[in-house]
Amino acid sequence: AQSVTQLDSQVPVFEEAPVELRCNYSSSVSVYLFWYVQYPNQGLQLLLKYLSGSTLVKGINGFEAEFNKSQTSFHLRKPSVHISDTAEYFCAVEGQNFVFGPGTRLSVLP
Amino acid sequence: GAVVSQHPSRVICKSGTSVKIECRSLDFQATTMFWYRQFPKQSLMLMATSNEGSKATYEQGVEKDKFLINHASLTLSTLTVTSAHPEDSSFYICSAGGGLDQPQHFGDGTRLSIL
C-alpha cells in the first residue's frame, strides 16, 4: 500500500513570488507520481506526472516537479505565481492502487 | 478535450431519492473505472473500483447496498446512490485509465445535494 503526505495544508504567497508545494510518499513498490489541480467546484486537472526517465518533470501552466527517490519526495514548484493559480493542489501516487494526498490550498495574494 | 465524461454535473433532490451518476470514457476502453468521494476542503477518498463485467470492489467502510456500481460496457460505469440522505451530499468524481499506456483521467465531478 502507498501513502502520500502533503505537509502544508495552506500556502499563501504573493503574486509573482516563487512557490514550492511539498509532497512525500511511502510505498513498498515502484510508483508513478502525479500532481493535480482542482479549482473550486470543478474536477481534477493533471498538472504533470512522473512515470520514468528524467527526474525533473515540466507540466502545464509553468509548473515543474522533481522526483527524489532517496527522499521519497515529489515537490511541485513554480518560479512566479499568478492570481489564477489559486486552487487546491493534490499530489498522488499510483502503485498497487491510486492514492491522493490531503491537498494543499495555494492562495495567491495581490 | 475531455476524455472522461461525467454526468450530471449537479444534482439537487429530496431525501429518499435514488440518484444515478454516469461516467464515460470517450477515447479509450476502460476495463476499470474508479469512484471517489470528496467532502468540502478534503482530499478525494476512493470509494470503489468498478470492473467491467464483474462486481465492483468496495473500499472498507463503503456500503455496497448504498452505492450501487454497474460497469456494463468498456466505456460506461454508473454509480447509483440509493435512498439518498443529507449525509450523502458530497462531490463525487470518477476516473478511468492508469499506468503507462493510459494515464488516469478524471471526470469533472458531480455535486450531489440532498435536501
PDB file of N, CA and C in Angstrom, chain A residues 32 36 38 41-44 49 51 90 94 98 100-102, chain B residues 36 38 42-44 91 93 98-100 104 106-108 111:
ATOM      1  N   TYR A  32       4.225   5.573  -9.789  1.00  0.00           N
ATOM      2  CA  TYR A  32       4.140   6.733 -10.655  1.00  0.00           C
ATOM      3  C   TYR A  32       3.652   7.882  -9.778  1.00  0.00           C
ATOM      4  N   TYR A  36      -2.109  17.139  -9.334  1.00  0.00           N
ATOM      5  CA  TYR A  36      -3.361  17.602  -9.913  1.00  0.00           C
ATOM      6  C   TYR A  36      -3.739  18.942  -9.290  1.00  0.00           C
ATOM      7  N   GLN A  38      -7.170  21.448  -8.588  1.00  0.00           N
ATOM      8  CA  GLN A  38      -8.630  21.485  -8.554  1.00  0.00           C
ATOM      9  C   GLN A  38      -9.085  22.896  -8.243  1.00  0.00           C
ATOM     10  N   ASN A  41     -15.277  23.879  -7.098  1.00  0.00           N
ATOM     11  CA  ASN A  41     -16.439  23.220  -7.698  1.00  0.00           C
ATOM     12  C   ASN A  41     -16.139  22.592  -9.052  1.00  0.00           C
ATOM     13  N   GLN A  42     -14.907  22.234  -9.262  1.00  0.00           N
ATOM     14  CA  GLN A  42     -14.547  21.576 -10.513  1.00  0.00           C
ATOM     15  C   GLN A  42     -13.838  20.253 -10.240  1.00  0.00           C
ATOM     16  N   GLY A  43     -13.645  19.473 -11.313  1.00  0.00           N
ATOM     17  CA  GLY A  43     -12.912  18.223 -11.188  1.00  0.00           C
ATOM     18  C   GLY A  43     -11.422  18.456 -11.129  1.00  0.00           C
ATOM     19  N   LEU A  44     -10.679  17.418 -11.364  1.00  0.00           N
ATOM     20  CA  LEU A  44      -9.223  17.481 -11.278  1.00  0.00           C
ATOM     21  C   LEU A  44      -8.602  17.689 -12.653  1.00  0.00           C
ATOM     22  N   LYS A  49       3.211  14.626 -14.470  1.00  0.00           N
ATOM     23  CA  LYS A  49       3.362  13.276 -13.949  1.00  0.00           C
ATOM     24  C   LYS A  49       4.784  12.798 -14.161  1.00  0.00           C
ATOM     25  N   LEU A  51       6.645   9.222 -14.665  1.00  0.00           N
ATOM     26  CA  LEU A  51       6.490   7.779 -14.888  1.00  0.00           C
ATOM     27  C   LEU A  51       7.854   7.100 -14.874  1.00  0.00           C
ATOM     28  N   PHE A  90      -3.263  18.652  -5.398  1.00  0.00           N
ATOM     29  CA  PHE A  90      -3.176  17.306  -4.846  1.00  0.00           C
ATOM     30  C   PHE A  90      -2.008  16.546  -5.462  1.00  0.00           C
ATOM     31  N   GLU A  94       0.601   6.294  -7.778  1.00  0.00           N
ATOM     32  CA  GLU A  94      -0.033   5.092  -8.300  1.00  0.00           C
ATOM     33  C   GLU A  94       0.958   3.949  -8.207  1.00  0.00           C
ATOM     34  N   PHE A  98      -4.283   3.760  -6.446  1.00  0.00           N
ATOM     35  CA  PHE A  98      -4.099   5.195  -6.682  1.00  0.00           C
ATOM     36  C   PHE A  98      -4.483   5.915  -5.403  1.00  0.00           C
ATOM     37  N   PHE A 100      -4.395   9.640  -3.164  1.00  0.00           N
ATOM     38  CA  PHE A 100      -4.224  11.087  -3.154  1.00  0.00           C
ATOM     39  C   PHE A 100      -3.678  11.554  -1.810  1.00  0.00           C
ATOM     40  N   GLY A 101      -2.914  12.637  -1.857  1.00  0.00           N
ATOM     41  CA  GLY A 101      -2.547  13.325  -0.639  1.00  0.00           C
ATOM     42  C   GLY A 101      -3.708  14.170  -0.153  1.00  0.00           C
ATOM     43  N   PRO A 102      -3.592  14.759   1.022  1.00  0.00           N
ATOM     44  CA  PRO A 102      -4.689  15.535   1.609  1.00  0.00           C
ATOM     45  C   PRO A 102      -4.923  16.874   0.938  1.00  0.00           C
TER      46      PRO A 102
ATOM     47  N   TYR B  36     -14.705   8.171  -6.598  1.00  0.00           N
ATOM     48  CA  TYR B  36     -14.178   8.855  -5.434  1.00  0.00           C
ATOM     49  C   TYR B  36     -15.263   9.746  -4.841  1.00  0.00           C
ATOM     50  N   GLN B  38     -15.509  13.271  -2.334  1.00  0.00           N
ATOM     51  CA  GLN B  38     -14.722  14.363  -1.765  1.00  0.00           C
ATOM     52  C   GLN B  38     -15.619  15.237  -0.908  1.00  0.00           C
ATOM     53  N   GLN B  42     -11.507  18.707   1.674  1.00  0.00           N
ATOM     54  CA  GLN B  42     -10.788  17.470   1.947  1.00  0.00           C
ATOM     55  C   GLN B  42     -10.318  16.832   0.641  1.00  0.00           C
ATOM     56  N   SER B  43      -9.504  15.815   0.800  1.00  0.00           N
ATOM     57  CA  SER B  43      -8.983  15.125  -0.367  1.00  0.00           C
ATOM     58  C   SER B  43      -9.997  14.133  -0.908  1.00  0.00           C
ATOM     59  N   LEU B  44      -9.645  13.513  -2.009  1.00  0.00           N
ATOM     60  CA  LEU B  44     -10.509  12.508  -2.606  1.00  0.00           C
ATOM     61  C   LEU B  44     -10.294  11.178  -1.901  1.00  0.00           C
ATOM     62  N   PHE B  91     -19.261  15.643  -3.186  1.00  0.00           N
ATOM     63  CA  PHE B  91     -18.764  15.778  -4.552  1.00  0.00           C
ATOM     64  C   PHE B  91     -18.237  14.406  -4.960  1.00  0.00           C
ATOM     65  N   ILE B  93     -16.513  11.981  -7.852  1.00  0.00           N
ATOM     66  CA  ILE B  93     -15.665  12.064  -9.042  1.00  0.00           C
ATOM     67  C   ILE B  93     -15.314  10.665  -9.513  1.00  0.00           C
ATOM     68  N   GLY B  98      -4.989   4.635 -16.249  1.00  0.00           N
ATOM     69  CA  GLY B  98      -3.964   4.333 -15.267  1.00  0.00           C
ATOM     70  C   GLY B  98      -2.832   3.558 -15.888  1.00  0.00           C
ATOM     71  N   GLY B  99      -1.637   3.834 -15.439  1.00  0.00           N
ATOM     72  CA  GLY B  99      -0.473   3.130 -15.940  1.00  0.00           C
ATOM     73  C   GLY B  99       0.207   3.873 -17.077  1.00  0.00           C
ATOM     74  N   LEU B 100       1.190   3.215 -17.689  1.00  0.00           N
ATOM     75  CA  LEU B 100       1.962   3.862 -18.734  1.00  0.00           C
ATOM     76  C   LEU B 100       1.140   4.110 -19.992  1.00  0.00           C
ATOM     77  N   GLN B 104      -4.307   8.214 -15.770  1.00  0.00           N
ATOM     78  CA  GLN B 104      -5.586   8.352 -15.090  1.00  0.00           C
ATOM     79  C   GLN B 104      -6.249   9.654 -15.530  1.00  0.00           C
ATOM     80  N   PHE B 106      -9.766  12.050 -15.087  1.00  0.00           N
ATOM     81  CA  PHE B 106     -10.858  12.275 -14.152  1.00  0.00           C
ATOM     82  C   PHE B 106     -12.025  12.985 -14.829  1.00  0.00           C
ATOM     83  N   GLY B 107     -13.208  12.615 -14.388  1.00  0.00           N
ATOM     84  CA  GLY B 107     -14.381  13.364 -14.792  1.00  0.00           C
ATOM     85  C   GLY B 107     -14.415  14.692 -14.071  1.00  0.00           C
ATOM     86  N   ASP B 108     -15.343  15.552 -14.454  1.00  0.00           N
ATOM     87  CA  ASP B 108     -15.450  16.871 -13.852  1.00  0.00           C
ATOM     88  C   ASP B 108     -16.199  16.859 -12.521  1.00  0.00           C
ATOM     89  N   ARG B 111     -21.776  17.241  -8.190  1.00  0.00           N
ATOM     90  CA  ARG B 111     -22.124  17.810  -6.882  1.00  0.00           C
ATOM     91  C   ARG B 111     -23.512  17.319  -6.515  1.00  0.00           C
TER      92      ARG B 111
END
